[in-house]
């Protein structure tokens, strides 16, 4: 009886055979689409700048404060992930709640920024430059709201687990880990996206 040669099969975790998470792929596809949309808007902004209808607009102070708010929220969300890994579940809940609060603060400050633009008599109808700021920042807020929705759902989910054992079981559940990973990637993305837009407006 002859021994059949053993064929070494490639691990599913290696190279092209690595299992792809469909939700993660969908998220990165959405991020690519959103990036292209905002890149196109900023290119159009640059092309229209300097035309006879153009009016220079100073960024309101509230936009500076909102930038600080969203940067801080990315930091607290990163700390949330670290706290979960270290099984510091009470701290993770506080940090996630802080992230959610900072996200809401960002939106509030953006609205205040619009009010400051109105106080400067900058409207959608009378300023081409101002209209771009309203539209681009408004679209960004819409994407922030999507992140806030999922942050809220995750916060409600983890907040109902009061004991250490329940929190631990919840944290090692693969679907729960995936949800936190996805919302973390998305939130960091909208943070970086706003930094790009903010710096672009300053440059423009």
mmCIF file of C-alpha atoms in Angstrom:
data_model
loop_
_atom_site.group_PDB
_atom_site.id
_atom_site.type_symbol
_atom_site.label_atom_id
_atom_site.label_comp_id
_atom_site.label_asym_id
_atom_site.label_seq_id
_atom_site.Cartn_x
_atom_site.Cartn_y
_atom_site.Cartn_z
ATOM 1 C CA UNK A 1 0.000 0.000 0.000
ATOM 2 C CA UNK A 2 1.490 3.271 -1.108
ATOM 3 C CA UNK A 3 1.141 6.457 0.845
ATOM 4 C CA UNK A 4 -0.486 9.257 -1.074
ATOM 5 C CA UNK A 5 1.511 12.476 -1.082
ATOM 6 C CA UNK A 6 -0.019 15.057 1.161
ATOM 7 C CA UNK A 7 -1.086 18.225 -0.583
ATOM 8 C CA UNK A 8 -0.602 21.277 1.540
ATOM 9 C CA UNK A 9 -3.671 23.449 1.212
ATOM 10 C CA UNK A 10 -3.257 27.206 1.507
ATOM 11 C CA UNK A 11 -4.656 28.625 4.705
ATOM 12 C CA UNK A 12 -7.872 30.586 4.282
ATOM 13 C CA UNK A 13 -6.171 33.323 6.275
ATOM 14 C CA UNK A 14 -3.342 33.755 3.760
ATOM 15 C CA UNK A 15 -3.001 35.802 0.613
ATOM 16 C CA UNK A 16 -5.804 35.732 -1.908
ATOM 17 C CA UNK A 17 -7.552 33.006 0.063
ATOM 18 C CA UNK A 18 -8.040 35.206 3.113
ATOM 19 C CA UNK A 19 -11.698 35.475 4.024
ATOM 20 C CA UNK A 20 -13.102 38.902 3.198
ATOM 21 C CA UNK A 21 -15.664 40.448 5.521
ATOM 22 C CA UNK A 22 -18.512 41.625 3.235
ATOM 23 C CA UNK A 23 -19.635 44.436 5.537
ATOM 24 C CA UNK A 24 -16.082 45.748 5.775
ATOM 25 C CA UNK A 25 -15.789 45.657 1.984
ATOM 26 C CA UNK A 26 -19.108 47.512 1.673
ATOM 27 C CA UNK A 27 -17.905 50.143 4.133
ATOM 28 C CA UNK A 28 -14.664 50.782 2.240
ATOM 29 C CA UNK A 29 -16.629 50.954 -1.021
ATOM 30 C CA UNK A 30 -18.936 53.566 0.533
ATOM 31 C CA UNK A 31 -15.944 55.507 1.872
ATOM 32 C CA UNK A 32 -14.409 55.553 -1.614
ATOM 33 C CA UNK A 33 -17.672 56.856 -3.100
ATOM 34 C CA UNK A 34 -18.057 59.564 -0.452
ATOM 35 C CA UNK A 35 -14.434 60.639 -0.926
ATOM 36 C CA UNK A 36 -14.914 60.991 -4.678
ATOM 37 C CA UNK A 37 -18.060 63.080 -4.144
ATOM 38 C CA UNK A 38 -16.378 65.542 -1.776
ATOM 39 C CA UNK A 39 -13.248 65.678 -3.927
ATOM 40 C CA UNK A 40 -15.425 66.607 -6.909
ATOM 41 C CA UNK A 41 -17.172 69.330 -4.890
ATOM 42 C CA UNK A 42 -13.887 70.883 -3.788
ATOM 43 C CA UNK A 43 -12.562 70.773 -7.358
ATOM 44 C CA UNK A 44 -15.702 72.574 -8.581
ATOM 45 C CA UNK A 45 -15.225 75.079 -5.746
ATOM 46 C CA UNK A 46 -11.677 75.759 -6.928
ATOM 47 C CA UNK A 47 -12.759 76.140 -10.551
ATOM 48 C CA UNK A 48 -15.530 78.574 -9.704
ATOM 49 C CA UNK A 49 -13.386 80.656 -7.383
ATOM 50 C CA UNK A 50 -12.543 84.069 -8.732
ATOM 51 C CA UNK A 51 -15.578 84.415 -10.972
ATOM 52 C CA UNK A 52 -17.482 87.693 -10.896
ATOM 53 C CA UNK A 53 -20.184 86.277 -8.581
ATOM 54 C CA UNK A 54 -17.544 85.137 -6.104
ATOM 55 C CA UNK A 55 -17.454 86.635 -2.622
ATOM 56 C CA UNK A 56 -14.692 85.852 -0.141
ATOM 57 C CA UNK A 57 -16.088 84.310 3.054
ATOM 58 C CA UNK A 58 -14.277 84.025 6.373
ATOM 59 C CA UNK A 59 -14.820 80.763 8.213
ATOM 60 C CA UNK A 60 -16.869 81.335 11.386
ATOM 61 C CA UNK A 61 -15.281 80.757 14.788
ATOM 62 C CA UNK A 62 -17.734 77.923 15.490
ATOM 63 C CA UNK A 63 -16.157 75.902 12.657
ATOM 64 C CA UNK A 64 -12.806 76.053 14.462
ATOM 65 C CA UNK A 65 -14.430 74.828 17.666
ATOM 66 C CA UNK A 66 -16.289 72.058 15.847
ATOM 67 C CA UNK A 67 -12.987 70.894 14.344
ATOM 68 C CA UNK A 68 -11.516 70.539 17.819
ATOM 69 C CA UNK A 69 -14.658 68.668 18.888
ATOM 70 C CA UNK A 70 -14.520 66.056 16.154
ATOM 71 C CA UNK A 71 -10.768 65.488 16.546
ATOM 72 C CA UNK A 72 -11.335 64.864 20.249
ATOM 73 C CA UNK A 73 -14.188 62.472 19.460
ATOM 74 C CA UNK A 74 -11.873 60.335 17.318
ATOM 75 C CA UNK A 75 -9.443 60.177 20.235
ATOM 76 C CA UNK A 76 -12.141 59.080 22.698
ATOM 77 C CA UNK A 77 -13.405 56.427 20.261
ATOM 78 C CA UNK A 78 -9.884 55.065 19.896
ATOM 79 C CA UNK A 79 -9.629 54.977 23.698
ATOM 80 C CA UNK A 80 -12.976 53.146 23.784
ATOM 81 C CA UNK A 81 -11.514 50.349 21.683
ATOM 82 C CA UNK A 82 -8.450 50.173 23.908
ATOM 83 C CA UNK A 83 -10.621 50.005 27.035
ATOM 84 C CA UNK A 84 -12.655 47.122 25.579
ATOM 85 C CA UNK A 85 -9.452 45.207 24.780
ATOM 86 C CA UNK A 86 -8.274 45.723 28.355
ATOM 87 C CA UNK A 87 -11.719 44.646 29.660
ATOM 88 C CA UNK A 88 -12.269 48.058 31.249
ATOM 89 C CA UNK A 89 -15.937 48.000 30.352
ATOM 90 C CA UNK A 90 -17.157 50.813 32.600
ATOM 91 C CA UNK A 91 -14.497 53.128 31.181
ATOM 92 C CA UNK A 92 -15.400 52.019 27.658
ATOM 93 C CA UNK A 93 -19.038 53.008 28.216
ATOM 94 C CA UNK A 94 -18.038 56.447 29.498
ATOM 95 C CA UNK A 95 -15.672 57.009 26.577
ATOM 96 C CA UNK A 96 -18.230 55.864 24.009
ATOM 97 C CA UNK A 97 -20.829 58.151 25.559
ATOM 98 C CA UNK A 98 -18.306 60.995 25.409
ATOM 99 C CA UNK A 99 -17.669 60.262 21.725
ATOM 100 C CA UNK A 100 -21.390 60.408 21.057
ATOM 101 C CA UNK A 101 -21.703 63.691 22.950
ATOM 102 C CA UNK A 102 -18.793 65.239 21.045
ATOM 103 C CA UNK A 103 -20.380 64.181 17.770
ATOM 104 C CA UNK A 104 -23.612 65.942 18.717
ATOM 105 C CA UNK A 105 -21.581 68.958 19.844
ATOM 106 C CA UNK A 106 -19.905 69.028 16.419
ATOM 107 C CA UNK A 107 -23.285 69.263 14.699
ATOM 108 C CA UNK A 108 -24.461 71.947 17.122
ATOM 109 C CA UNK A 109 -21.349 74.030 16.486
ATOM 110 C CA UNK A 110 -21.762 73.640 12.737
ATOM 111 C CA UNK A 111 -25.295 75.033 13.025
ATOM 112 C CA UNK A 112 -23.924 77.915 15.111
ATOM 113 C CA UNK A 113 -21.362 78.449 12.338
ATOM 114 C CA UNK A 114 -24.176 78.771 9.815
ATOM 115 C CA UNK A 115 -25.854 81.335 12.065
ATOM 116 C CA UNK A 116 -22.590 83.288 12.212
ATOM 117 C CA UNK A 117 -22.428 83.230 8.403
ATOM 118 C CA UNK A 118 -26.002 84.550 8.265
ATOM 119 C CA UNK A 119 -24.998 87.302 10.691
ATOM 120 C CA UNK A 120 -22.298 88.242 8.136
ATOM 121 C CA UNK A 121 -25.119 88.419 5.549
ATOM 122 C CA UNK A 122 -23.757 85.371 3.752
ATOM 123 C CA UNK A 123 -26.671 83.417 2.278
ATOM 124 C CA UNK A 124 -27.111 80.628 -0.233
ATOM 125 C CA UNK A 125 -28.612 83.092 -2.678
ATOM 126 C CA UNK A 126 -26.158 86.004 -2.536
ATOM 127 C CA UNK A 127 -22.737 84.356 -2.218
ATOM 128 C CA UNK A 128 -21.351 81.634 -4.458
ATOM 129 C CA UNK A 129 -18.472 80.962 -2.069
ATOM 130 C CA UNK A 130 -20.825 80.924 0.907
ATOM 131 C CA UNK A 131 -23.253 78.573 -0.834
ATOM 132 C CA UNK A 132 -20.444 76.042 -1.331
ATOM 133 C CA UNK A 133 -19.643 76.212 2.382
ATOM 134 C CA UNK A 134 -23.293 75.635 3.313
ATOM 135 C CA UNK A 135 -23.699 72.739 0.885
ATOM 136 C CA UNK A 136 -20.407 70.972 1.605
ATOM 137 C CA UNK A 137 -20.655 71.317 5.394
ATOM 138 C CA UNK A 138 -24.326 70.273 5.245
ATOM 139 C CA UNK A 139 -23.487 67.117 3.306
ATOM 140 C CA UNK A 140 -20.757 66.344 5.815
ATOM 141 C CA UNK A 141 -23.242 66.735 8.684
ATOM 142 C CA UNK A 142 -25.527 64.234 6.933
ATOM 143 C CA UNK A 143 -22.694 61.686 7.008
ATOM 144 C CA UNK A 144 -21.907 62.534 10.628
ATOM 145 C CA UNK A 145 -25.553 61.804 11.489
ATOM 146 C CA UNK A 146 -25.137 58.324 10.017
ATOM 147 C CA UNK A 147 -22.177 57.712 12.323
ATOM 148 C CA UNK A 148 -24.071 59.089 15.314
ATOM 149 C CA UNK A 149 -26.964 56.718 14.614
ATOM 150 C CA UNK A 150 -24.714 53.661 14.776
ATOM 151 C CA UNK A 151 -22.777 55.023 17.763
ATOM 152 C CA UNK A 152 -26.089 55.441 19.580
ATOM 153 C CA UNK A 153 -27.178 51.868 18.801
ATOM 154 C CA UNK A 154 -23.859 50.474 20.026
ATOM 155 C CA UNK A 155 -23.940 52.645 23.153
ATOM 156 C CA UNK A 156 -27.461 51.475 24.033
ATOM 157 C CA UNK A 157 -26.385 47.880 23.428
ATOM 158 C CA UNK A 158 -23.346 47.992 25.722
ATOM 159 C CA UNK A 159 -24.994 50.172 28.370
ATOM 160 C CA UNK A 160 -27.592 47.488 29.151
ATOM 161 C CA UNK A 161 -24.839 45.074 30.232
ATOM 162 C CA UNK A 162 -24.137 46.084 33.819
ATOM 163 C CA UNK A 163 -22.150 43.126 35.143
ATOM 164 C CA UNK A 164 -18.571 42.300 34.221
ATOM 165 C CA UNK A 165 -19.503 38.831 32.948
ATOM 166 C CA UNK A 166 -22.241 40.136 30.653
ATOM 167 C CA UNK A 167 -19.964 42.879 29.353
ATOM 168 C CA UNK A 168 -17.151 40.390 28.731
ATOM 169 C CA UNK A 169 -19.391 37.964 26.834
ATOM 170 C CA UNK A 170 -20.742 40.876 24.801
ATOM 171 C CA UNK A 171 -17.224 42.133 23.981
ATOM 172 C CA UNK A 172 -15.955 38.777 22.659
ATOM 173 C CA UNK A 173 -19.004 38.199 20.463
ATOM 174 C CA UNK A 174 -17.699 38.456 16.841
ATOM 175 C CA UNK A 175 -20.710 40.414 15.465
ATOM 176 C CA UNK A 176 -20.356 42.949 18.297
ATOM 177 C CA UNK A 177 -16.628 43.269 17.653
ATOM 178 C CA UNK A 178 -17.345 43.811 13.954
ATOM 179 C CA UNK A 179 -19.931 46.532 14.651
ATOM 180 C CA UNK A 180 -17.492 48.456 16.829
ATOM 181 C CA UNK A 181 -14.727 48.037 14.236
ATOM 182 C CA UNK A 182 -16.945 49.286 11.401
ATOM 183 C CA UNK A 183 -18.226 52.342 13.255
ATOM 184 C CA UNK A 184 -14.671 53.167 14.384
ATOM 185 C CA UNK A 185 -13.355 53.100 10.810
ATOM 186 C CA UNK A 186 -16.275 55.193 9.576
ATOM 187 C CA UNK A 187 -15.976 57.739 12.387
ATOM 188 C CA UNK A 188 -12.253 58.212 11.846
ATOM 189 C CA UNK A 189 -13.006 58.652 8.149
ATOM 190 C CA UNK A 190 -15.559 61.437 8.643
ATOM 191 C CA UNK A 191 -13.093 63.073 11.052
ATOM 192 C CA UNK A 192 -10.303 63.058 8.460
ATOM 193 C CA UNK A 193 -12.800 64.157 5.815
ATOM 194 C CA UNK A 194 -13.769 67.217 7.855
ATOM 195 C CA UNK A 195 -10.105 68.088 8.456
ATOM 196 C CA UNK A 196 -9.561 67.975 4.701
ATOM 197 C CA UNK A 197 -12.610 70.196 4.073
ATOM 198 C CA UNK A 198 -11.681 72.616 6.850
ATOM 199 C CA UNK A 199 -8.096 73.006 5.632
ATOM 200 C CA UNK A 200 -9.355 73.336 2.073
ATOM 201 C CA UNK A 201 -11.677 76.199 3.053
ATOM 202 C CA UNK A 202 -8.821 77.906 4.889
ATOM 203 C CA UNK A 203 -6.569 77.569 1.848
ATOM 204 C CA UNK A 204 -9.296 78.619 -0.575
#
